[in-house]
Amino acid sequence: MRTLIKSISGRAAMTAVWCFKVENLKSRRGFSRPEMMKRTSRNYRNLPFSLKRGAWSPEEDLKLIAYIKRYGIWNWNEMPKAAGLLRSGKSCRLRWMNYLRPDIKRGNFSKEEVQTIIKLHELLGNRWSAIAAKLPGRTDNDIKNYWNTHLRKHLINNINIAMRTTELQGTQKSNIEFKQKNPSERDISHPKILNSEEYSSKGWFPMSPKPFSASNPNFVNDEKKNKNQTIDEEIDVGLLESFGELSLWDKWPYSMEGSCKVEDDGETYTDEMWKETRGTGSNAMESRQQQKRQIFQIQVRKNRDFQRGV
DNA sequence: AAGCTGCCCAACCGCCCAGGT
DNA sequence: TACCTGGGCGGTTGGGCAGCT
């Protein structure tokens, strides 16, 4: 067994270990220990062992739908018996409320719905049922899942950036004041924190094409092509999808925005200055782009170090 | 082709609350 | 007032799947 576990890694190994333990803990009733614990916990102690759990079959769905259509909802605990279902009332209720109800809207969330979720979450916090009440056809579970899988990580990153900004800004109230206090600080150190409208207006939600990402390999390919880069650690550009770093990008794109300043041999150049001194030839523009890319990577790494508390 | 990994989301769990006794 | 029960809610889990190596 140990040899087997050694030969596999990560999650597979953990799964193997877990299966091994569970297999050895099978009780006399034929249930694993965790299963027994679940079944004997408060919610299950009065339930027969024959109750079915897990994914619903199409036949069970049909039974529940037919029963509710005919008799309506009267008592979730009695209903499954009457409908011929070997399910708990709780399981039936959940299945109906989250999946089978005829008024449920399925499919991707629209931009407007996402904006509403963000706004309401700012207002209400994790009160998913209250948020769902404002989105016809969406269930609290759907919204909770969407938030946890699509929006939460972006929120956390944005908070991290906000913390960094706060530290760099001190108590200053405006960009002008910030620049007065920190004349040597580049714009990159003062990233803009976007609100929900700004996020969605940029199309940075998952259902929209992303500015750049693992699935938009231009950035990655450019990095791989760049043989002369002096940075020892390559930035994982997939991670730049975080809103925080996209807001850095907003300030420091190497998309050749005219106002972008890059230092070279101690001199700070705007794109215009660069063109004036180096020309607009492909070599000059390529080296300019390469420069921006490198500095952006450094800034991203600094930002990550800050977030990690390095 | 097979194994691994990460993501998505349906389903579960535990807790809480309101209403009834 | 205390207890019980049904229903609702938010947090969490884990199976399935797609993409990657």
Coordinates of C-alpha atoms (C1' of nucleotides) in Angstrom, one line a residue:
Chain A
M1 CA 0.0 0.0 0.0
R2 CA 2.8 2.4 1.0
T3 CA 4.6 1.7 -2.3
L4 CA 1.4 2.3 -4.2
I5 CA 0.8 5.7 -2.4
K6 CA 4.4 6.7 -3.0
S7 CA 4.1 6.0 -6.7
I8 CA 1.2 8.5 -7.0
S9 CA 1.1 12.0 -6.0
G10 CA -1.1 14.9 -4.8
R11 CA -4.8 14.5 -4.7
A12 CA -4.7 10.9 -6.1
A13 CA -2.5 9.9 -3.2
M14 CA -4.9 11.5 -0.7
T15 CA -7.8 9.8 -2.3
A16 CA -6.0 6.5 -2.1
V17 CA -5.2 7.0 1.5
W18 CA -8.8 8.1 2.3
C19 CA -10.3 5.1 0.4
F20 CA -7.9 2.8 2.3
K21 CA -8.9 4.1 5.7
V22 CA -12.6 4.1 4.8
E23 CA -12.4 0.6 3.5
N24 CA -10.9 -0.5 6.8
L25 CA -13.6 1.3 8.8
K26 CA -16.6 -0.4 7.2
S27 CA -19.0 -1.1 10.0
R28 CA -21.1 -4.2 10.4
R29 CA -24.0 -2.5 8.7
G30 CA -21.9 -2.1 5.6
F31 CA -21.5 1.7 6.0
S32 CA -18.2 3.5 6.3
R33 CA -17.5 5.3 9.5
P34 CA -18.2 8.8 8.1
E35 CA -21.4 7.5 6.6
M36 CA -22.4 6.0 9.9
M37 CA -21.6 9.4 11.6
K38 CA -23.8 11.2 9.1
R39 CA -26.6 8.8 9.4
T40 CA -26.6 8.8 13.2
S41 CA -26.3 12.6 13.5
R42 CA -29.2 14.6 14.8
N43 CA -30.8 15.1 11.4
Y44 CA -30.6 11.4 10.5
R45 CA -31.2 9.6 13.7
N46 CA -35.0 9.3 13.1
L47 CA -34.7 8.5 9.5
P48 CA -34.8 4.9 8.1
F49 CA -31.5 3.6 6.7
S50 CA -33.1 2.9 3.4
L51 CA -33.5 6.6 2.5
K52 CA -31.7 7.4 -0.7
R53 CA -29.1 10.2 -0.9
G54 CA -27.0 11.8 -3.6
A55 CA -27.8 12.7 -7.1
W56 CA -31.5 12.5 -8.2
S57 CA -32.5 10.2 -11.0
P58 CA -34.8 11.4 -13.8
E59 CA -37.4 9.0 -12.5
E60 CA -37.3 10.6 -9.0
D61 CA -37.6 14.1 -10.6
L62 CA -40.6 13.0 -12.5
K63 CA -42.3 11.5 -9.4
L64 CA -41.7 14.7 -7.5
I65 CA -42.9 17.0 -10.2
A66 CA -46.0 14.9 -10.9
Y67 CA -46.9 14.8 -7.2
I68 CA -46.5 18.5 -6.7
K69 CA -48.4 19.3 -9.8
R70 CA -51.3 17.2 -8.6
Y71 CA -51.4 17.8 -4.9
G72 CA -49.2 20.9 -4.4
I73 CA -46.8 21.4 -1.5
W74 CA -48.3 20.6 1.9
N75 CA -45.7 19.0 4.1
W76 CA -42.2 18.3 2.9
N77 CA -41.7 15.5 5.4
E78 CA -44.8 13.6 4.5
M79 CA -44.7 14.3 0.8
P80 CA -41.9 11.9 -0.2
K81 CA -43.7 8.9 1.3
A82 CA -46.9 9.8 -0.4
A83 CA -45.1 10.4 -3.7
G84 CA -43.3 7.1 -3.5
L85 CA -39.9 8.6 -3.0
L86 CA -37.2 7.2 -0.7
R87 CA -35.9 10.6 0.1
S88 CA -36.0 12.9 3.1
G89 CA -38.4 15.8 3.0
K90 CA -35.4 18.1 3.2
S91 CA -33.9 16.5 0.1
C92 CA -37.2 16.8 -1.8
R93 CA -37.6 20.5 -0.8
L94 CA -34.1 21.3 -1.9
R95 CA -34.5 19.5 -5.2
W96 CA -37.7 21.3 -6.0
M97 CA -36.6 24.7 -4.8
N98 CA -33.2 24.7 -6.5
Y99 CA -33.8 22.6 -9.6
L100 CA -37.3 21.5 -10.5
R101 CA -39.4 24.6 -9.9
P102 CA -40.9 25.6 -13.3
D103 CA -39.9 29.3 -12.9
I104 CA -36.2 28.6 -12.5
K105 CA -33.9 30.4 -14.9
R106 CA -30.9 28.4 -16.0
G107 CA -27.8 29.3 -18.0
N108 CA -25.2 32.1 -17.7
F109 CA -25.8 35.1 -15.6
S110 CA -26.2 38.3 -17.6
K111 CA -24.0 41.3 -17.1
E112 CA -27.0 43.1 -15.5
E113 CA -27.5 40.2 -13.1
V114 CA -23.9 40.1 -12.1
Q115 CA -24.0 43.9 -11.5
T116 CA -27.0 43.4 -9.3
I117 CA -25.4 40.6 -7.4
I118 CA -22.3 42.7 -6.7
K119 CA -24.3 45.7 -5.7
L120 CA -26.6 43.7 -3.4
H121 CA -23.7 41.8 -1.9
E122 CA -22.1 45.1 -1.0
L123 CA -25.4 46.1 0.6
L124 CA -26.5 42.8 2.2
G125 CA -23.4 40.6 2.5
N126 CA -23.9 36.8 2.3
R127 CA -27.7 37.0 2.5
W128 CA -28.2 34.9 -0.6
S129 CA -31.9 34.4 -0.2
A130 CA -32.4 38.2 0.0
I131 CA -30.2 38.7 -3.0
A132 CA -32.1 35.9 -4.9
A133 CA -35.4 37.6 -4.1
K134 CA -34.2 40.5 -6.4
L135 CA -33.3 38.2 -9.2
P136 CA -36.4 36.5 -10.6
G137 CA -35.8 32.9 -11.5
R138 CA -32.4 32.6 -9.8
T139 CA -32.0 30.6 -6.6
D140 CA -30.0 31.5 -3.6
N141 CA -27.9 28.4 -4.3
D142 CA -27.2 29.5 -7.8
I143 CA -26.1 32.9 -6.6
K144 CA -24.0 31.6 -3.8
N145 CA -22.3 29.2 -6.2
Y146 CA -21.7 31.9 -8.7
W147 CA -20.3 34.2 -6.1
N148 CA -18.0 31.6 -4.6
T149 CA -16.7 30.3 -8.0
H150 CA -16.5 33.5 -10.0
L151 CA -16.6 36.6 -7.9
R152 CA -15.2 35.9 -4.5
K153 CA -11.5 35.5 -5.5
H154 CA -11.7 38.7 -7.5
L155 CA -13.1 40.5 -4.5
I156 CA -10.3 39.3 -2.3
N157 CA -7.7 40.3 -4.7
N158 CA -9.3 43.7 -5.0
I159 CA -9.2 44.1 -1.3
N160 CA -5.5 43.2 -1.2
I161 CA -4.8 45.9 -3.8
A162 CA -6.9 48.4 -1.8
M163 CA -4.8 47.6 1.2
R164 CA -1.6 48.1 -0.8
T165 CA -3.0 51.4 -2.1
T166 CA -3.9 52.5 1.3
E167 CA -0.4 51.9 2.6
L168 CA 1.2 53.7 -0.3
Q169 CA -1.3 56.6 -0.1
G170 CA -1.2 57.0 3.6
T171 CA -4.0 59.4 4.5
Q172 CA -4.1 61.3 1.2
K173 CA -7.5 61.7 -0.4
S174 CA -6.8 62.2 -4.1
N175 CA -4.4 61.3 -6.8
I176 CA -3.1 64.8 -6.9
E177 CA -2.4 64.8 -3.2
F178 CA -0.8 61.3 -3.6
K179 CA 1.5 62.6 -6.3
Q180 CA 2.5 65.6 -4.2
K181 CA 3.3 63.4 -1.3
N182 CA 5.0 60.7 -3.4
P183 CA 6.6 62.6 -6.3
S184 CA 8.9 59.7 -7.1
E185 CA 6.2 57.0 -7.0
R186 CA 5.1 55.7 -10.3
D187 CA 1.5 55.5 -11.2
I188 CA 1.7 51.7 -10.9
S189 CA 2.0 52.1 -7.2
H190 CA -1.3 53.8 -7.0
P191 CA -3.6 51.5 -8.8
K192 CA -7.2 52.5 -9.3
I193 CA -9.7 50.5 -7.3
L194 CA -12.7 49.7 -9.5
N195 CA -16.3 49.6 -8.4
S196 CA -18.8 47.0 -9.6
E197 CA -20.0 49.2 -12.5
E198 CA -16.4 49.7 -13.7
Y199 CA -15.6 46.0 -13.5
S200 CA -18.6 44.9 -15.6
S201 CA -18.3 47.8 -18.0
K202 CA -14.9 46.5 -18.9
G203 CA -16.3 43.1 -19.6
W204 CA -14.1 41.5 -17.0
F205 CA -16.7 39.0 -15.9
P206 CA -16.2 35.4 -16.8
M207 CA -18.9 35.2 -19.5
S208 CA -17.1 38.0 -21.4
P209 CA -13.9 37.8 -23.3
K210 CA -11.0 38.6 -21.0
P211 CA -8.4 41.2 -21.8
F212 CA -5.8 38.5 -21.5
S213 CA -5.7 35.2 -19.8
A214 CA -4.4 31.6 -20.0
S215 CA -6.9 31.2 -22.9
N216 CA -5.6 34.3 -24.5
P217 CA -2.0 33.3 -25.0
N218 CA -0.5 36.4 -26.6
F219 CA 1.0 37.5 -23.4
V220 CA 2.4 34.1 -22.6
N221 CA 3.9 33.7 -26.1
D222 CA 5.4 37.1 -26.0
E223 CA 7.1 36.2 -22.7
K224 CA 8.4 32.9 -24.1
K225 CA 9.8 34.7 -27.1
N226 CA 11.6 37.2 -25.0
K227 CA 15.0 35.5 -24.7
N228 CA 16.7 38.6 -23.2
Q229 CA 14.5 39.1 -20.3
T230 CA 16.4 39.7 -17.1
I231 CA 13.7 38.6 -14.7
D232 CA 14.6 35.4 -12.9
E233 CA 11.0 34.3 -12.1
E234 CA 8.5 34.2 -14.9
I235 CA 5.1 35.7 -13.8
D236 CA 2.2 33.3 -14.1
V237 CA 0.1 35.4 -16.4
G238 CA -2.9 33.3 -15.9
L239 CA -3.1 34.8 -12.4
L240 CA -3.2 38.3 -13.7
E241 CA -6.9 37.7 -14.3
S242 CA -7.4 38.9 -10.8
F243 CA -9.2 42.2 -10.8
G244 CA -6.5 43.7 -8.7
E245 CA -3.8 43.1 -11.2
L246 CA -6.0 44.0 -14.1
S247 CA -6.4 47.3 -12.4
L248 CA -2.6 47.5 -12.3
W249 CA -2.7 46.7 -16.0
D250 CA -5.1 49.5 -16.4
K251 CA -2.3 51.8 -15.2
W252 CA 0.6 49.9 -16.8
P253 CA -0.4 48.2 -20.0
Y254 CA 2.3 47.5 -22.5
S255 CA -0.4 48.0 -25.0
M256 CA 1.5 51.1 -26.1
E257 CA -0.6 53.7 -24.3
G258 CA 1.0 57.1 -24.9
S259 CA 1.0 58.2 -21.3
C260 CA 2.9 55.1 -20.0
K261 CA 6.2 56.0 -18.6
V262 CA 9.2 53.6 -18.5
E263 CA 12.6 54.2 -17.1
D264 CA 15.7 53.5 -19.2
D265 CA 19.2 54.1 -17.8
G266 CA 17.7 56.3 -15.1
E267 CA 15.7 58.4 -17.6
T268 CA 11.9 58.3 -17.5
Y269 CA 10.4 58.2 -21.0
T270 CA 6.8 58.5 -22.1
D271 CA 6.0 56.8 -25.4
E272 CA 6.2 60.1 -27.2
M273 CA 9.7 60.8 -25.7
W274 CA 10.7 57.3 -26.7
K275 CA 9.6 57.8 -30.3
E276 CA 11.3 61.2 -30.4
T277 CA 14.7 59.8 -29.3
R278 CA 14.6 56.3 -30.7
G279 CA 12.3 56.6 -33.7
T280 CA 9.3 54.6 -34.6
G281 CA 11.0 51.7 -36.2
S282 CA 10.1 48.1 -35.4
N283 CA 13.3 47.6 -33.4
A284 CA 12.7 50.7 -31.3
M285 CA 9.0 49.8 -30.7
E286 CA 9.9 46.2 -29.9
S287 CA 12.5 47.2 -27.3
R288 CA 10.1 49.7 -25.9
Q289 CA 7.4 47.0 -25.5
Q290 CA 9.9 44.6 -24.0
Q291 CA 10.9 47.2 -21.5
K292 CA 7.3 47.8 -20.5
R293 CA 6.7 44.1 -20.2
Q294 CA 9.6 43.6 -17.9
I295 CA 8.6 46.5 -15.6
F296 CA 5.1 45.3 -15.5
Q297 CA 6.3 41.9 -14.4
I298 CA 8.4 43.5 -11.7
Q299 CA 5.5 45.5 -10.5
V300 CA 3.2 42.4 -10.5
R301 CA 5.8 40.5 -8.5
K302 CA 6.2 43.4 -6.0
N303 CA 2.4 43.4 -5.6
R304 CA 2.3 39.7 -5.0
D305 CA 5.2 40.0 -2.5
F306 CA 3.2 42.7 -0.7
Q307 CA 0.1 40.5 -0.7
R308 CA 2.1 37.6 0.7
G309 CA 3.5 39.9 3.3
V310 CA 7.1 39.4 2.1
Chain B
dA1 C1' -4.4 7.0 -24.1
dA2 C1' -4.2 7.6 -19.4
dG3 C1' -3.6 10.1 -15.3
dC4 C1' -3.8 14.4 -13.0
dT5 C1' -5.8 18.8 -11.8
dG6 C1' -8.9 22.5 -11.2
dC7 C1' -13.5 24.1 -11.8
dC8 C1' -18.4 24.0 -11.4
dC9 C1' -22.5 23.2 -9.1
dA10 C1' -26.0 19.9 -7.1
dA11 C1' -26.6 18.2 -2.8
dC12 C1' -25.7 17.8 1.9
dC13 C1' -25.0 19.5 6.8
dG14 C1' -25.8 22.0 10.8
dC15 C1' -27.9 25.7 12.7
dC16 C1' -31.6 29.0 13.4
dC17 C1' -36.2 30.6 13.8
dA18 C1' -41.2 30.7 14.0
dG19 C1' -45.2 28.5 15.2
dG20 C1' -47.7 25.0 17.6
dT21 C1' -48.6 22.4 21.8
Chain C
dT1 C1' -41.9 28.6 29.7
dA2 C1' -40.0 24.7 27.5
dC3 C1' -40.0 21.6 24.1
dC4 C1' -40.8 19.9 19.4
dT5 C1' -41.2 20.2 14.5
dG6 C1' -41.0 22.0 9.8
dG7 C1' -39.0 25.1 6.9
dG8 C1' -35.3 28.2 5.6
dC9 C1' -30.6 29.7 5.3
dG10 C1' -25.5 29.9 4.7
dG11 C1' -21.4 27.1 4.6
dT12 C1' -19.3 23.2 2.7
dT13 C1' -18.5 18.9 0.2
dG14 C1' -17.6 15.9 -3.4
dG15 C1' -18.8 13.8 -8.1
dG16 C1' -18.4 14.8 -12.8
dC17 C1' -16.2 16.8 -16.4
dA18 C1' -13.0 19.4 -19.3
dG19 C1' -8.4 20.7 -20.2
dC20 C1' -3.8 19.8 -19.6
dT21 C1' 0.5 17.0 -19.4

